[in-house]
Amino acid sequence: MGTDTVREQAADEAAERRREQRGWYVYDWACSVYSTSVLTVFLGPYLTSVAKAAADADGFVHPLGIPLRAGSFFAYCVSASVILSIFVMPLAGAAADRTGRKKPLLAVAAYLGAAATAGMFFLDGDRYLLGGLLLIVANASLAVSMVLYNSYLPQIAPPEERDAVSSRGWAFGYASGALVLVANLILYTAHDTFGVSEATAVRICLASAGIWWGAFTLIPLKRLRDRRTTSSSGTSTHGWRQLAATVRDMRRQPLTLAFLLAYLVYNDGIQTVISQASVYGSEELGLDQSTLIVAVLLVQLLAVAGALGMGRLARTYGAKRTILGSLIAWTVTLGAGYFLPAGAPVWFFVLAAGIGLVLGGSQALSRSLFSHLVPPGKEAEYFSAYEMSDRGMSWLGPLLFGLTYQLTGSYRDAIISLVAFFVLGFVLLARVPVRQAVRDAGNPVPDRI
């Protein structure tokens, strides 16, 4: 084969890789609107108000006969969705690696979640149980889809590109969230001009996130390609056998497991802050919905810069050191949040700015760092374990948040309790020798990691 032919082949492969990467970015653009508009901004306060409308004289609702404080119902539903994810994600990951057919599984998970989100338009009156059910389905579907989405990263980006590719994916997601939040803010603040009530405006914002999610998912489904394995058939039984083999294999990768444990802990805190910040702002600080939307919009805009900026820092200092720095920033930010005065939106905006600057980078770099710790050919299986740490195991934070409020009646106590996740996560991550972990996984070690 001539030199020119080799160069042309390399150029064609690079062009195809870039095409897949661009399609991969768009799934973050599609599904991040759910995380932003639904989970972070609207659903928490709205579902809490619906639950309060259905509550008894003592402020309790009784799903399945269990007395729950209405103010804790949303946090408990988030925990329930995560627990459901634990049972589904490993099967999806094992099936994807066994059959090589990630795209059909990604499509099912994405469109089930999008449909559940669109169905939130019918959440009105005292239908808190409907809201809880749709939240559980949408959240679990998102978690499963992210297993499959993340598992493409080692296949579409060589080691030296992964920090940048992962950071761009997060940046796309935050840019999408910011764009849709602007439209949400216009509709919500001017709902009278559009001839709809405030509650109807919220339900339209919720449903539109589902429509957005479904529409833009078409692009990655078109551009990403499946890598066929030697076996193209699989059953749930084989999936469970493969999962058991994965668990046994991961026991032979103790440093990868050590990273997952650290990530499980600190990311639990991140996910809880994302899902509960709007409840804290509305219920404890007495801020209106418009203020919360502007604050989250600020988070989204700064998270784009934060994700790209921390990606550049990682090229100089390595992903591990950059993540450790972000965990210190998370701890300081939450500590400051405990002392925020009620009814003071300016200080809430300062808190939002601090969160935005570290949010995207800490998540993007964690994903790219883990991709180096995955043995070749086991991407979806290992990323199912990662996603269990990312979303599937992130039930302790919301549970602790809900229990703390249930016991103390104070959202300030609930928010400060989350500091423990960042402090412990820092200690655990600092103890992981990541360069050795990459070598043990059988991957080349980047110059900076």
CSV table of C-alpha atoms in Angstrom, one decimal:
chain,number,residue,atom,x,y,z
A,1,MET,CA,0.0,0.0,0.0
A,2,GLY,CA,1.5,3.4,-1.1
A,3,THR,CA,2.2,6.3,1.2
A,4,ASP,CA,-0.5,8.4,-0.5
A,5,THR,CA,-3.1,5.7,-0.1
A,6,VAL,CA,-2.2,5.4,3.6
A,7,ARG,CA,-2.6,9.1,4.1
A,8,GLU,CA,-5.9,9.2,2.3
A,9,GLN,CA,-7.2,6.3,4.4
A,10,ALA,CA,-6.1,8.1,7.6
A,11,ALA,CA,-7.8,11.3,6.4
A,12,ASP,CA,-11.0,9.4,5.6
A,13,GLU,CA,-10.9,7.8,9.0
A,14,ALA,CA,-10.4,11.1,10.7
A,15,ALA,CA,-13.2,12.7,8.8
A,16,GLU,CA,-15.6,9.9,9.8
A,17,ARG,CA,-14.5,10.1,13.4
A,18,ARG,CA,-15.2,13.9,13.4
A,19,ARG,CA,-18.6,13.2,11.9
A,20,GLU,CA,-19.5,10.7,14.6
A,21,GLN,CA,-18.2,13.1,17.3
A,22,ARG,CA,-20.4,15.9,16.0
A,23,GLY,CA,-23.4,13.5,16.1
A,24,TRP,CA,-22.4,12.4,19.6
A,25,TYR,CA,-22.4,16.0,20.8
A,26,VAL,CA,-26.0,16.4,19.7
A,27,TYR,CA,-27.3,13.8,22.1
A,28,ASP,CA,-26.1,16.0,25.0
A,29,TRP,CA,-27.8,18.9,23.2
A,30,ALA,CA,-31.0,16.8,23.1
A,31,CYS,CA,-31.3,15.3,26.5
A,32,SER,CA,-29.7,18.1,28.7
A,33,VAL,CA,-32.9,20.1,28.3
A,34,TYR,CA,-34.6,17.5,30.5
A,35,SER,CA,-31.9,17.8,33.2
A,36,THR,CA,-32.1,21.6,33.1
A,37,SER,CA,-35.7,22.7,32.5
A,38,VAL,CA,-37.4,19.7,34.1
A,39,LEU,CA,-35.2,18.3,36.8
A,40,THR,CA,-33.4,21.5,37.9
A,41,VAL,CA,-35.9,24.3,37.4
A,42,PHE,CA,-39.5,23.5,37.0
A,43,LEU,CA,-40.5,20.0,38.2
A,44,GLY,CA,-39.1,20.3,41.8
A,45,PRO,CA,-41.1,23.3,42.9
A,46,TYR,CA,-44.1,22.5,40.7
A,47,LEU,CA,-44.4,18.8,41.9
A,48,THR,CA,-43.9,20.0,45.5
A,49,SER,CA,-46.8,22.4,45.1
A,50,VAL,CA,-49.0,19.7,43.5
A,51,ALA,CA,-48.1,17.4,46.4
A,52,LYS,CA,-49.0,20.1,48.9
A,53,ALA,CA,-52.3,20.6,47.2
A,54,ALA,CA,-53.0,16.9,47.8
A,55,ALA,CA,-51.6,16.9,51.4
A,56,ASP,CA,-53.7,16.4,54.6
A,57,ALA,CA,-54.0,18.9,57.3
A,58,ASP,CA,-50.6,18.0,58.7
A,59,GLY,CA,-48.8,18.5,55.4
A,60,PHE,CA,-48.4,14.8,54.6
A,61,VAL,CA,-49.3,12.8,51.4
A,62,HIS,CA,-49.8,9.1,51.6
A,63,PRO,CA,-48.6,7.2,48.4
A,64,LEU,CA,-49.2,3.5,48.9
A,65,GLY,CA,-50.3,4.3,52.5
A,66,ILE,CA,-46.9,5.7,53.5
A,67,PRO,CA,-47.0,9.1,55.2
A,68,LEU,CA,-44.5,11.4,53.5
A,69,ARG,CA,-44.1,15.1,54.1
A,70,ALA,CA,-45.2,16.8,50.9
A,71,GLY,CA,-42.0,18.9,50.8
A,72,SER,CA,-39.9,15.7,50.6
A,73,PHE,CA,-42.0,13.9,47.9
A,74,PHE,CA,-39.9,15.2,45.0
A,75,ALA,CA,-36.6,14.1,46.6
A,76,TYR,CA,-38.0,10.7,47.4
A,77,CYS,CA,-39.1,10.2,43.8
A,78,VAL,CA,-35.7,11.1,42.5
A,79,SER,CA,-34.2,8.4,44.8
A,80,ALA,CA,-36.8,5.9,43.6
A,81,SER,CA,-35.9,6.6,40.0
A,82,VAL,CA,-32.3,6.1,40.7
A,83,ILE,CA,-32.9,2.8,42.5
A,84,LEU,CA,-34.9,1.6,39.4
A,85,SER,CA,-32.0,2.6,37.2
A,86,ILE,CA,-29.7,0.3,39.1
A,87,PHE,CA,-31.6,-2.8,37.9
A,88,VAL,CA,-32.0,-1.7,34.3
A,89,MET,CA,-28.6,-0.1,33.4
A,90,PRO,CA,-26.4,-3.2,33.8
A,91,LEU,CA,-28.6,-5.2,31.5
A,92,ALA,CA,-28.6,-2.4,28.9
A,93,GLY,CA,-24.8,-2.2,29.0
A,94,ALA,CA,-24.2,-6.0,28.9
A,95,ALA,CA,-26.7,-6.3,25.9
A,96,ALA,CA,-25.0,-3.5,24.0
A,97,ASP,CA,-21.5,-5.0,24.3
A,98,ARG,CA,-22.7,-8.5,23.5
A,99,THR,CA,-24.7,-7.6,20.4
A,100,GLY,CA,-22.9,-4.5,19.3
A,101,ARG,CA,-26.3,-2.8,18.8
A,102,LYS,CA,-26.2,0.3,20.9
A,103,LYS,CA,-28.3,2.5,18.7
A,104,PRO,CA,-31.6,0.6,19.0
A,105,LEU,CA,-31.2,0.4,22.7
A,106,LEU,CA,-30.3,4.1,22.8
A,107,ALA,CA,-33.4,4.9,20.8
A,108,VAL,CA,-35.8,3.0,23.1
A,109,ALA,CA,-34.4,4.6,26.2
A,110,ALA,CA,-34.4,8.1,24.7
A,111,TYR,CA,-37.9,8.0,23.3
A,112,LEU,CA,-39.4,6.4,26.5
A,113,GLY,CA,-37.9,9.2,28.5
A,114,ALA,CA,-39.0,11.9,26.0
A,115,ALA,CA,-42.6,10.5,26.0
A,116,ALA,CA,-42.7,10.5,29.8
A,117,THR,CA,-41.4,14.1,29.9
A,118,ALA,CA,-44.0,15.2,27.3
A,119,GLY,CA,-46.7,13.6,29.4
A,120,MET,CA,-45.9,16.0,32.2
A,121,PHE,CA,-48.2,18.4,30.4
A,122,PHE,CA,-51.1,16.5,32.1
A,123,LEU,CA,-49.7,17.1,35.6
A,124,ASP,CA,-52.2,19.5,37.2
A,125,GLY,CA,-54.5,19.8,40.2
A,126,ASP,CA,-53.5,17.3,42.9
A,127,ARG,CA,-52.0,14.6,40.5
A,128,TYR,CA,-48.8,14.2,42.5
A,129,LEU,CA,-48.8,10.5,41.9
A,130,LEU,CA,-48.8,10.9,38.1
A,131,GLY,CA,-46.0,13.4,38.5
A,132,GLY,CA,-44.0,11.0,40.6
A,133,LEU,CA,-44.5,8.2,38.1
A,134,LEU,CA,-43.5,10.2,35.1
A,135,LEU,CA,-40.5,11.5,36.9
A,136,ILE,CA,-39.3,8.0,37.8
A,137,VAL,CA,-39.8,6.8,34.2
A,138,ALA,CA,-38.1,9.8,32.6
A,139,ASN,CA,-35.2,9.8,35.0
A,140,ALA,CA,-34.5,6.1,34.7
A,141,SER,CA,-34.7,6.3,30.9
A,142,LEU,CA,-32.2,9.1,30.8
A,143,ALA,CA,-29.8,7.1,33.0
A,144,VAL,CA,-30.0,4.1,30.7
A,145,SER,CA,-29.6,6.2,27.6
A,146,MET,CA,-26.5,7.8,29.1
A,147,VAL,CA,-24.9,4.4,29.6
A,148,LEU,CA,-25.1,3.8,25.9
A,149,TYR,CA,-24.2,7.4,25.0
A,150,ASN,CA,-21.1,7.5,27.2
A,151,SER,CA,-19.9,4.1,26.0
A,152,TYR,CA,-19.3,5.6,22.5
A,153,LEU,CA,-16.6,7.9,23.8
A,154,PRO,CA,-13.7,5.4,23.8
A,155,GLN,CA,-14.8,4.3,20.3
A,156,ILE,CA,-15.0,7.8,18.7
A,157,ALA,CA,-12.1,9.5,20.3
A,158,PRO,CA,-8.5,8.3,20.7
A,159,PRO,CA,-6.9,8.9,24.2
A,160,GLU,CA,-5.4,12.2,23.4
A,161,GLU,CA,-8.7,13.7,22.2
A,162,ARG,CA,-11.0,12.4,25.0
A,163,ASP,CA,-10.8,15.3,27.5
A,164,ALA,CA,-11.6,17.8,24.7
A,165,VAL,CA,-14.4,15.6,23.1
A,166,SER,CA,-16.0,14.9,26.5
A,167,SER,CA,-15.8,18.6,27.4
A,168,ARG,CA,-17.4,19.7,24.1
A,169,GLY,CA,-20.2,17.3,24.7
A,170,TRP,CA,-21.0,18.8,28.1
A,171,ALA,CA,-20.7,22.3,26.6
A,172,PHE,CA,-23.2,21.4,23.9
A,173,GLY,CA,-25.6,20.2,26.6
A,174,TYR,CA,-25.3,23.4,28.7
A,175,ALA,CA,-25.6,25.6,25.6
A,176,SER,CA,-28.8,23.8,24.7
A,177,GLY,CA,-30.2,24.1,28.3
A,178,ALA,CA,-29.4,27.8,28.3
A,179,LEU,CA,-31.2,28.4,24.9
A,180,VAL,CA,-34.4,26.6,26.0
A,181,LEU,CA,-34.4,28.3,29.4
A,182,VAL,CA,-34.5,31.7,27.6
A,183,ALA,CA,-37.6,30.5,25.8
A,184,ASN,CA,-39.0,29.1,29.1
A,185,LEU,CA,-38.3,32.4,30.9
A,186,ILE,CA,-40.1,34.4,28.2
A,187,LEU,CA,-43.2,32.1,28.3
A,188,TYR,CA,-43.3,31.9,32.1
A,189,THR,CA,-42.9,35.6,32.9
A,190,ALA,CA,-45.2,36.7,30.1
A,191,HIS,CA,-47.8,33.9,30.4
A,192,ASP,CA,-50.7,36.4,30.6
A,193,THR,CA,-49.6,37.9,27.3
A,194,PHE,CA,-49.8,34.4,25.7
A,195,GLY,CA,-53.2,33.8,27.3
A,196,VAL,CA,-52.2,30.9,29.6
A,197,SER,CA,-52.1,30.6,33.4
A,198,GLU,CA,-48.8,30.3,35.3
A,199,ALA,CA,-49.4,26.6,36.0
A,200,THR,CA,-50.1,26.0,32.3
A,201,ALA,CA,-47.0,27.8,31.3
A,202,VAL,CA,-45.0,25.5,33.6
A,203,ARG,CA,-46.6,22.4,32.1
A,204,ILE,CA,-45.8,23.6,28.6
A,205,CYS,CA,-42.2,24.1,29.6
A,206,LEU,CA,-42.1,20.6,31.0
A,207,ALA,CA,-43.7,19.0,27.9
A,208,SER,CA,-41.6,21.0,25.4
A,209,ALA,CA,-38.4,19.5,27.0
A,210,GLY,CA,-39.7,16.0,26.0
A,211,ILE,CA,-40.4,17.1,22.5
A,212,TRP,CA,-36.9,18.7,22.2
A,213,TRP,CA,-35.3,15.6,23.5
A,214,GLY,CA,-37.1,13.3,21.0
A,215,ALA,CA,-36.6,15.6,18.0
A,216,PHE,CA,-32.8,16.1,18.3
A,217,THR,CA,-32.2,12.5,19.2
A,218,LEU,CA,-32.7,11.7,15.5
A,219,ILE,CA,-29.3,13.3,14.7
A,220,PRO,CA,-27.0,11.0,16.8
A,221,LEU,CA,-29.1,8.0,15.8
A,222,LYS,CA,-28.3,8.8,12.2
A,223,ARG,CA,-24.6,9.6,12.6
A,224,LEU,CA,-23.3,7.2,15.3
A,225,ARG,CA,-22.6,3.7,14.0
A,226,ASP,CA,-22.7,0.3,15.8
A,227,ARG,CA,-19.6,-1.8,16.0
A,228,ARG,CA,-20.7,-5.4,15.4
A,229,THR,CA,-19.4,-8.1,17.7
A,230,THR,CA,-18.8,-11.7,16.7
A,231,SER,CA,-22.2,-12.6,18.3
A,232,SER,CA,-25.3,-10.7,17.1
A,233,SER,CA,-27.8,-12.4,19.3
A,234,GLY,CA,-28.4,-12.1,23.0
A,235,THR,CA,-31.0,-12.8,25.6
A,236,SER,CA,-31.7,-11.3,29.0
A,237,THR,CA,-30.2,-14.5,30.5
A,238,HIS,CA,-27.0,-14.0,28.6
A,239,GLY,CA,-27.0,-10.4,29.6
A,240,TRP,CA,-27.1,-11.3,33.2
A,241,ARG,CA,-24.3,-13.8,32.7
A,242,GLN,CA,-22.2,-11.2,30.9
A,243,LEU,CA,-22.9,-8.7,33.7
A,244,ALA,CA,-21.8,-11.3,36.3
A,245,ALA,CA,-18.6,-11.8,34.3
A,246,THR,CA,-18.1,-8.0,34.1
A,247,VAL,CA,-18.4,-7.7,37.9
A,248,ARG,CA,-15.8,-10.5,38.3
A,249,ASP,CA,-13.6,-8.8,35.7
A,250,MET,CA,-13.9,-5.4,37.5
A,251,ARG,CA,-12.7,-7.1,40.7
A,252,ARG,CA,-9.4,-7.7,38.8
A,253,GLN,CA,-9.3,-3.9,38.2
A,254,PRO,CA,-9.2,-2.6,41.8
A,255,LEU,CA,-7.9,0.8,40.8
A,256,THR,CA,-10.8,1.3,38.4
A,257,LEU,CA,-13.1,0.3,41.2
A,258,ALA,CA,-11.4,2.8,43.5
A,259,PHE,CA,-12.0,5.6,41.0
A,260,LEU,CA,-15.7,4.5,40.7
A,261,LEU,CA,-16.1,4.6,44.5
A,262,ALA,CA,-14.7,8.1,44.7
A,263,TYR,CA,-16.9,9.2,41.7
A,264,LEU,CA,-19.9,7.6,43.3
A,265,VAL,CA,-19.5,9.7,46.4
A,266,TYR,CA,-18.7,13.1,45.0
A,267,ASN,CA,-21.0,12.9,42.0
A,268,ASP,CA,-23.9,11.9,44.4
A,269,GLY,CA,-23.4,15.4,45.9
A,270,ILE,CA,-23.3,17.0,42.4
A,271,GLN,CA,-26.5,15.3,41.3
A,272,THR,CA,-28.3,16.2,44.5
A,273,VAL,CA,-27.3,19.9,44.2
A,274,ILE,CA,-28.6,19.9,40.6
A,275,SER,CA,-32.0,18.4,41.5
A,276,GLN,CA,-32.6,20.1,44.8
A,277,ALA,CA,-31.2,23.6,44.3
A,278,SER,CA,-34.5,25.0,42.9
A,279,VAL,CA,-36.4,23.6,45.9
A,280,TYR,CA,-33.9,25.2,48.2
A,281,GLY,CA,-34.3,28.5,46.5
A,282,SER,CA,-38.0,28.5,46.4
A,283,GLU,CA,-38.9,26.9,49.7
A,284,GLU,CA,-36.0,28.2,52.0
A,285,LEU,CA,-35.0,31.4,50.4
A,286,GLY,CA,-38.4,32.5,49.2
A,287,LEU,CA,-37.3,33.2,45.6
A,288,ASP,CA,-39.9,33.3,42.8
A,289,GLN,CA,-39.8,31.1,39.8
A,290,SER,CA,-38.5,33.8,37.5
A,291,THR,CA,-35.5,34.3,39.8
A,292,LEU,CA,-34.8,30.6,39.8
A,293,ILE,CA,-34.9,30.4,36.0
A,294,VAL,CA,-32.5,33.3,35.6
A,295,ALA,CA,-30.1,31.6,38.2
A,296,VAL,CA,-30.2,28.3,36.3
A,297,LEU,CA,-29.7,30.2,33.0
A,298,LEU,CA,-26.6,31.7,34.6
A,299,VAL,CA,-25.4,28.3,35.6
A,300,GLN,CA,-25.9,27.0,32.1
A,301,LEU,CA,-24.0,29.8,30.4
A,302,LEU,CA,-21.1,29.7,32.8
A,303,ALA,CA,-21.0,25.9,32.7
A,304,VAL,CA,-20.2,26.1,29.0
A,305,ALA,CA,-17.2,28.2,29.7
A,306,GLY,CA,-16.4,26.1,32.8
A,307,ALA,CA,-16.4,22.8,30.8
A,308,LEU,CA,-14.2,24.2,28.1
A,309,GLY,CA,-11.9,26.0,30.5
A,310,MET,CA,-11.4,23.1,32.8
A,311,GLY,CA,-10.7,21.0,29.7
A,312,ARG,CA,-7.8,23.3,29.0
A,313,LEU,CA,-6.6,23.2,32.6
A,314,ALA,CA,-6.6,19.4,32.3
A,315,ARG,CA,-4.1,19.6,29.4
A,316,THR,CA,-1.7,21.5,31.7
A,317,TYR,CA,-2.3,19.9,35.2
A,318,GLY,CA,-4.0,16.6,34.3
A,319,ALA,CA,-7.7,15.6,34.7
A,320,LYS,CA,-7.2,14.2,38.3
A,321,ARG,CA,-5.7,17.4,39.7
A,322,THR,CA,-8.3,19.6,38.0
A,323,ILE,CA,-11.2,17.5,39.3
A,324,LEU,CA,-9.7,17.7,42.9
A,325,GLY,CA,-9.6,21.4,42.5
A,326,SER,CA,-13.2,21.5,41.5
A,327,LEU,CA,-14.2,19.4,44.6
A,328,ILE,CA,-12.7,22.1,46.8
A,329,ALA,CA,-14.7,24.7,44.9
A,330,TRP,CA,-17.9,22.7,45.4
A,331,THR,CA,-17.3,22.5,49.2
A,332,VAL,CA,-16.7,26.2,49.5
A,333,THR,CA,-19.8,27.0,47.3
A,334,LEU,CA,-22.1,24.8,49.4
A,335,GLY,CA,-20.8,26.2,52.6
A,336,ALA,CA,-21.6,29.7,51.4
A,337,GLY,CA,-25.0,28.5,50.3
A,338,TYR,CA,-25.9,27.6,53.9
A,339,PHE,CA,-25.6,31.3,54.9
A,340,LEU,CA,-27.5,32.9,52.0
A,341,PRO,CA,-30.1,35.4,53.3
A,342,ALA,CA,-33.7,34.7,52.3
A,343,GLY,CA,-35.2,37.0,49.7
A,344,ALA,CA,-31.9,38.1,48.3
A,345,PRO,CA,-31.7,37.0,44.7
A,346,VAL,CA,-28.3,38.7,44.1
A,347,TRP,CA,-26.5,36.4,46.5
A,348,PHE,CA,-28.3,33.4,45.0
A,349,PHE,CA,-27.0,34.5,41.6
A,350,VAL,CA,-23.4,34.6,43.0
A,351,LEU,CA,-24.0,31.0,44.3
A,352,ALA,CA,-25.2,30.0,40.8
A,353,ALA,CA,-22.1,31.5,39.2
A,354,GLY,CA,-19.9,29.4,41.5
A,355,ILE,CA,-21.8,26.3,40.7
A,356,GLY,CA,-21.7,26.9,37.0
A,357,LEU,CA,-18.0,27.4,36.8
A,358,VAL,CA,-17.2,24.0,38.3
A,359,LEU,CA,-20.3,21.9,37.2
A,360,GLY,CA,-19.5,21.1,33.6
A,361,GLY,CA,-15.8,20.6,34.0
A,362,SER,CA,-16.0,18.3,37.0
A,363,GLN,CA,-18.5,16.0,35.1
A,364,ALA,CA,-16.8,16.2,31.7
A,365,LEU,CA,-13.3,15.4,33.1
A,366,SER,CA,-14.6,12.6,35.3
A,367,ARG,CA,-16.2,10.9,32.2
A,368,SER,CA,-13.0,11.3,30.1
A,369,LEU,CA,-10.8,10.1,32.9
A,370,PHE,CA,-12.9,7.0,33.4
A,371,SER,CA,-12.7,6.2,29.7
A,372,HIS,CA,-9.0,5.6,30.1
A,373,LEU,CA,-9.7,3.0,32.8
A,374,VAL,CA,-12.0,0.8,30.6
A,375,PRO,CA,-10.5,-2.3,29.1
A,376,PRO,CA,-10.9,-2.3,25.3
A,377,GLY,CA,-14.1,-4.0,24.1
A,378,LYS,CA,-15.9,-3.6,27.4
A,379,GLU,CA,-17.0,0.0,27.0
A,380,ALA,CA,-20.8,-0.3,27.5
A,381,GLU,CA,-20.5,-2.8,30.4
A,382,TYR,CA,-18.0,-0.6,32.3
A,383,PHE,CA,-19.9,2.5,31.5
A,384,SER,CA,-23.0,0.9,32.9
A,385,ALA,CA,-21.1,0.7,36.2
A,386,TYR,CA,-20.0,4.3,35.7
A,387,GLU,CA,-23.5,5.4,35.0
A,388,MET,CA,-24.7,3.6,38.2
A,389,SER,CA,-22.1,5.8,39.9
A,390,ASP,CA,-23.3,8.9,37.9
A,391,ARG,CA,-27.0,8.5,38.2
A,392,GLY,CA,-27.8,5.0,39.2
A,393,MET,CA,-26.2,5.3,42.7
A,394,SER,CA,-27.1,8.9,43.2
A,395,TRP,CA,-30.0,8.2,45.5
A,396,LEU,CA,-28.1,8.6,48.9
A,397,GLY,CA,-27.9,12.4,48.4
A,398,PRO,CA,-31.6,13.0,47.6
A,399,LEU,CA,-32.5,10.6,50.4
A,400,LEU,CA,-30.2,12.4,52.9
A,401,PHE,CA,-31.6,15.7,51.7
A,402,GLY,CA,-35.2,14.5,52.1
A,403,LEU,CA,-34.6,12.9,55.5
A,404,THR,CA,-32.7,15.9,56.9
A,405,TYR,CA,-35.6,18.1,55.9
A,406,GLN,CA,-38.2,15.6,57.3
A,407,LEU,CA,-36.4,15.5,60.6
A,408,THR,CA,-35.4,19.2,61.0
A,409,GLY,CA,-37.9,21.1,58.8
A,410,SER,CA,-34.9,23.1,57.5
A,411,TYR,CA,-33.7,23.1,53.9
A,412,ARG,CA,-30.5,24.9,55.2
A,413,ASP,CA,-29.6,21.8,57.2
A,414,ALA,CA,-30.5,19.7,54.2
A,415,ILE,CA,-28.2,21.6,51.8
A,416,ILE,CA,-25.2,21.7,54.2
A,417,SER,CA,-25.4,18.0,54.8
A,418,LEU,CA,-24.2,17.5,51.2
A,419,VAL,CA,-20.8,18.9,52.0
A,420,ALA,CA,-19.8,15.4,53.3
A,421,PHE,CA,-20.1,13.9,49.8
A,422,PHE,CA,-17.5,16.4,48.4
A,423,VAL,CA,-15.0,16.1,51.3
A,424,LEU,CA,-15.1,12.3,51.3
A,425,GLY,CA,-15.0,12.1,47.5
A,426,PHE,CA,-11.9,14.3,47.5
A,427,VAL,CA,-10.1,12.0,49.9
A,428,LEU,CA,-11.0,8.9,48.0
A,429,LEU,CA,-10.0,10.3,44.6
A,430,ALA,CA,-6.7,11.7,45.9
A,431,ARG,CA,-5.7,8.1,46.9
A,432,VAL,CA,-6.2,6.7,43.3
A,433,PRO,CA,-3.0,6.3,41.3
A,434,VAL,CA,-4.6,7.0,37.9
A,435,ARG,CA,-1.5,6.4,35.7
A,436,GLN,CA,-1.2,2.9,37.2
A,437,ALA,CA,-4.9,2.4,36.7
A,438,VAL,CA,-4.7,3.2,33.0
A,439,ARG,CA,-1.8,0.8,32.6
A,440,ASP,CA,-3.6,-2.0,34.5
A,441,ALA,CA,-6.6,-1.5,32.1
A,442,GLY,CA,-4.4,-2.2,29.1
A,443,ASN,CA,-4.5,1.3,27.7
A,444,PRO,CA,-1.8,3.8,26.7
A,445,VAL,CA,-1.1,6.4,29.3
A,446,PRO,CA,-1.5,10.0,28.1
A,447,ASP,CA,1.2,12.5,28.9
A,448,ARG,CA,-1.2,14.4,31.2
A,449,ILE,CA,-3.8,12.6,33.3
